PDB file of C-alpha atoms in Angstrom:
ATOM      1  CA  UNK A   1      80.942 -72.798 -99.450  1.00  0.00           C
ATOM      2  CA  UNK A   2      83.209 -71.746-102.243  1.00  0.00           C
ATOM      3  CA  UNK A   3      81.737 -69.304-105.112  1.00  0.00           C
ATOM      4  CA  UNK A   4      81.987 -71.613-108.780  1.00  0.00           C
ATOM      5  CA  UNK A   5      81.385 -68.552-110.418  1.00  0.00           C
ATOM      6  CA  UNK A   6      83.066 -65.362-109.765  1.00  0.00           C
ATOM      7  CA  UNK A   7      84.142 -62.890-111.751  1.00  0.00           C
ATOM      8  CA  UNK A   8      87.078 -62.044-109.638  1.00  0.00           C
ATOM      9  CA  UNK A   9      87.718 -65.561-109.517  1.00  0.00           C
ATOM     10  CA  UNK A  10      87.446 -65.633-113.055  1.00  0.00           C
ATOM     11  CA  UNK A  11      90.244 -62.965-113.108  1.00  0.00           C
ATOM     12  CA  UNK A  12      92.332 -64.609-110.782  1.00  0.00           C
ATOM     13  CA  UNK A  13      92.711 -67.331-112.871  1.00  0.00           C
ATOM     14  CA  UNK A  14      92.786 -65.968-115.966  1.00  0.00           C
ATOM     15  CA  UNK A  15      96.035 -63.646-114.617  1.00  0.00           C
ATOM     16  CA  UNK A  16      97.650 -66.883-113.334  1.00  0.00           C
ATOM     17  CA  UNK A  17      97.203 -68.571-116.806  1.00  0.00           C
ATOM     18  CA  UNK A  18     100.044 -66.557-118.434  1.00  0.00           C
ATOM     19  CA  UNK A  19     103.632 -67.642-117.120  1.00  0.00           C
ATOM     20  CA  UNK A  20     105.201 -64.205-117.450  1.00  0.00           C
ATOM     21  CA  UNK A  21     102.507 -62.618-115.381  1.00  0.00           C
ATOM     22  CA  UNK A  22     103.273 -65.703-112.862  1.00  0.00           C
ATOM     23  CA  UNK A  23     106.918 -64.445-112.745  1.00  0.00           C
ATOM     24  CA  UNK A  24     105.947 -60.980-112.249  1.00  0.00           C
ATOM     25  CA  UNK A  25     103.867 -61.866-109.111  1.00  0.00           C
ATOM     26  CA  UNK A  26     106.769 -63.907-107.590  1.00  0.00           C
ATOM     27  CA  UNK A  27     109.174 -60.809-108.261  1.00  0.00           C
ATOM     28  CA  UNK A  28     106.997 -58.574-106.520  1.00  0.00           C
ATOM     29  CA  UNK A  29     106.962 -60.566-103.313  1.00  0.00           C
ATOM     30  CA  UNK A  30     110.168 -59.413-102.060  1.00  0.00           C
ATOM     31  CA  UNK A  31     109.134 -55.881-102.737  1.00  0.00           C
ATOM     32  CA  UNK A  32     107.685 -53.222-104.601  1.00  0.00           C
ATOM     33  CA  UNK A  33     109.251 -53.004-108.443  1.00  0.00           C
ATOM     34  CA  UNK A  34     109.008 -50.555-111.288  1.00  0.00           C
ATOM     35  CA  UNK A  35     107.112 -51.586-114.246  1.00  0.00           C
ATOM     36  CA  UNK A  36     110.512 -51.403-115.811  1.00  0.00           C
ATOM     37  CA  UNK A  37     111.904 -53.830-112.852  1.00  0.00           C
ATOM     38  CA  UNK A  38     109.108 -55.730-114.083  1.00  0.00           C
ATOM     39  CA  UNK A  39     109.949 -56.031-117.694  1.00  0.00           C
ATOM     40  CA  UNK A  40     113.424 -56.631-117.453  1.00  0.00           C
ATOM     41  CA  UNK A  41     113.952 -60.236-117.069  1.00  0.00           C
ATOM     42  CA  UNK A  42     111.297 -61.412-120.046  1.00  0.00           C
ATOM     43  CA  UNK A  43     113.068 -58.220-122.552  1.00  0.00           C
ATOM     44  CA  UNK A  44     109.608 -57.101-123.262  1.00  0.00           C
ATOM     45  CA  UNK A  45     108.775 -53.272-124.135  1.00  0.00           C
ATOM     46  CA  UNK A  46     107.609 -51.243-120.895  1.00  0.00           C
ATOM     47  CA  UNK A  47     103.805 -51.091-122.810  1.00  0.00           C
ATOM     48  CA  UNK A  48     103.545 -55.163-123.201  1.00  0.00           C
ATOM     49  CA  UNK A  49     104.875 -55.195-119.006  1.00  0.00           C
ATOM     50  CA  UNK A  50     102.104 -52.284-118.489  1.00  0.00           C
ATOM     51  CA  UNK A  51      99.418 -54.635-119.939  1.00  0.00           C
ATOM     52  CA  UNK A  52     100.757 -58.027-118.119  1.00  0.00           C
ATOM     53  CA  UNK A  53     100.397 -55.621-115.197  1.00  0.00           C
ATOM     54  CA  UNK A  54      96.685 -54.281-116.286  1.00  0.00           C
ATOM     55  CA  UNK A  55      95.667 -57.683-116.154  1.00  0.00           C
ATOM     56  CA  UNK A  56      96.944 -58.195-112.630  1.00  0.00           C
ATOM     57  CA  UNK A  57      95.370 -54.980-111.433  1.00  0.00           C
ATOM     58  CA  UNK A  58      92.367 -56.200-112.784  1.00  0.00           C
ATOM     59  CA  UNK A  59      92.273 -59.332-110.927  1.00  0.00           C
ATOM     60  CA  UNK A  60      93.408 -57.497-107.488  1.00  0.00           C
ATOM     61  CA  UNK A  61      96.676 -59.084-107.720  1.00  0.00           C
ATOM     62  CA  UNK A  62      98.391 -56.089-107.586  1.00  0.00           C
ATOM     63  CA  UNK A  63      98.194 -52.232-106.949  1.00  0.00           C
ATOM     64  CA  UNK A  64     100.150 -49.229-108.939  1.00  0.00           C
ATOM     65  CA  UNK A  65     101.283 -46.086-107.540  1.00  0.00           C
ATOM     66  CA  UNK A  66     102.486 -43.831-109.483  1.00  0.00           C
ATOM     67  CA  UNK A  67     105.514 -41.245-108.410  1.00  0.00           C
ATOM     68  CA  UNK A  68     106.042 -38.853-111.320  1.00  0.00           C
ATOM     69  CA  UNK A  69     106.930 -40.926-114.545  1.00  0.00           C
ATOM     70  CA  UNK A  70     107.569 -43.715-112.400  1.00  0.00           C
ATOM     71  CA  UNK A  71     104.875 -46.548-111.845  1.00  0.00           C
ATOM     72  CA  UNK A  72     105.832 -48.571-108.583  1.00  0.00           C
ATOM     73  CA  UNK A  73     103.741 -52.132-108.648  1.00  0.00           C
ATOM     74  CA  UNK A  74     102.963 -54.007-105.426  1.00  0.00           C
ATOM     75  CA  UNK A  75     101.502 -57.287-104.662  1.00  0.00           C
ATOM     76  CA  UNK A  76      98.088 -57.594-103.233  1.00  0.00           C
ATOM     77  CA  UNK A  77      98.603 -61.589-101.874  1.00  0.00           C
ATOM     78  CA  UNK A  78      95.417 -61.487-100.211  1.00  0.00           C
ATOM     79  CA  UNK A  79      93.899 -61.630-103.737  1.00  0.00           C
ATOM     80  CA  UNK A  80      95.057 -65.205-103.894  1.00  0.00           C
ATOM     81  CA  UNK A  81      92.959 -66.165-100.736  1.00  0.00           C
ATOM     82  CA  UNK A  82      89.775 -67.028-103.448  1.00  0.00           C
ATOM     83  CA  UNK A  83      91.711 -68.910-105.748  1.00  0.00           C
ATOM     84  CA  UNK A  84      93.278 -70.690-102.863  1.00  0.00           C
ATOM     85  CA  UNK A  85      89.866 -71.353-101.066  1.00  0.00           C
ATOM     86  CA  UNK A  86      88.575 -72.762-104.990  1.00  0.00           C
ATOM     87  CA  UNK A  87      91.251 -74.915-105.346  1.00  0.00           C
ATOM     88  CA  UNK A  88      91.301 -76.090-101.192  1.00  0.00           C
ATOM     89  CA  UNK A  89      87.260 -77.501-101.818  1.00  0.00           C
ATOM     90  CA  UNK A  90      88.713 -79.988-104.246  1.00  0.00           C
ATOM     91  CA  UNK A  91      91.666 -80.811-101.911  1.00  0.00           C
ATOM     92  CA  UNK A  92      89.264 -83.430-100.532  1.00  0.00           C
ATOM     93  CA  UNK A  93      89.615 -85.735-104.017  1.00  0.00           C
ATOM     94  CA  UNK A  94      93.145 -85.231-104.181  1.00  0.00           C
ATOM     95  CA  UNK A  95      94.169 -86.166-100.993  1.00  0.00           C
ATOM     96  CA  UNK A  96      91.615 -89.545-101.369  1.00  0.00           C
ATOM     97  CA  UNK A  97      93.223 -90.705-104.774  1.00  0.00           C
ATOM     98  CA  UNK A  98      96.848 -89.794-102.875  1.00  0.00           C
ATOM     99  CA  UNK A  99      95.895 -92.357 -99.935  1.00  0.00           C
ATOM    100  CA  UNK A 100      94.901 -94.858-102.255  1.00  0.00           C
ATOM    101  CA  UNK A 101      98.150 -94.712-104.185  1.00  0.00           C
ATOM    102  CA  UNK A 102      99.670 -95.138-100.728  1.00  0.00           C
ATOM    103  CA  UNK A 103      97.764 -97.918 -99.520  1.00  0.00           C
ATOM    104  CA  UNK A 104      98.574 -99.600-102.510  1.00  0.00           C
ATOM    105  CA  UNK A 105     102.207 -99.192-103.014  1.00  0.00           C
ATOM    106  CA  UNK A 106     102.691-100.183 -99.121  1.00  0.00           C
ATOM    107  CA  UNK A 107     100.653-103.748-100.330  1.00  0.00           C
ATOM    108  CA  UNK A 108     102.913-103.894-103.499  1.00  0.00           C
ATOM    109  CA  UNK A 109     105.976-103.272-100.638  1.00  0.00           C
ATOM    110  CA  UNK A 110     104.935-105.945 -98.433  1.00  0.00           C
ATOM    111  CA  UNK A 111     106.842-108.830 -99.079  1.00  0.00           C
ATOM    112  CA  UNK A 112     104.106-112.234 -99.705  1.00  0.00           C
ATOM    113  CA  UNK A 113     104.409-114.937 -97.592  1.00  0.00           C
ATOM    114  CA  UNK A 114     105.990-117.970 -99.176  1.00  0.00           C
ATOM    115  CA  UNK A 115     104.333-119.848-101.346  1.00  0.00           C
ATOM    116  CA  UNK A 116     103.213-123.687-100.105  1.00  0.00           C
ATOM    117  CA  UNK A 117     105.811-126.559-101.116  1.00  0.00           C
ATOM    118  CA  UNK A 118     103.864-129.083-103.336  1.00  0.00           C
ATOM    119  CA  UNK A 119     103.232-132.127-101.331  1.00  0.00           C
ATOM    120  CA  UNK A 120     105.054-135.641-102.577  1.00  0.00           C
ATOM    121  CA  UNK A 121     102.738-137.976-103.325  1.00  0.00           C
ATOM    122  CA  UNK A 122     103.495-141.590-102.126  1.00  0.00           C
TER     123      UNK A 122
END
């Protein structure tokens, strides 16, 4: 049974909301990137990447290690596997309302049978 209410859920979520923080994720699934890797691409000062990143750290999404002055970020995808399990429970309802939307645009293909001639009357 899937947990409603998690607060790591919660976090997952909440770190998926944001579209830059989306981005960031995909980028770091080829491989490990700076936090100034990270920023590039959205032109956003190193301390507004460091607190897209904070957020993703705090949702297990992804893991810092830091090498000097240099923070390296990598992704933590089995972080995902709650969010994934949340959103597989309602799977269910989608995939009824999608088979229903099938079964009805195969009726709406199916050509009707032709339509009885009116009969003369003698």
């Amino acid at each position: 049974m899937v947990e409603l209410e998690s607060p790591r859920l919660d976090a997952v979520f909440h770190a998926l909301a944001d579209g830059t923080r989306r981005r960031m994720l995909r980028s770091l699934g080829g491989q490990p990137r700076s936090v100034g890797e990270l920023a590039a691409p959205f032109h956003i000062s190193l301390s507004a990447a460091s607190k897209h990143i904070k957020v993703l750290e705090r949702a297990g999404l992804v893991t810092r290690q830091i090498r000097g002055r240099t923070h390296l970020c990598h992704l933590q995808p089995q972080a995902l596997a709650e969010g994934q399990a949340w959103l597989r429970h309602y799977e269910q309802f989608w995939n009824a309302r999608l088979d229903a939307l099938d079964a009805v645009l195969h009726a709406e293909a199916t050509p009707l049978p032709p339509a009885p001639r009116p009969r003369k009357q003698p």
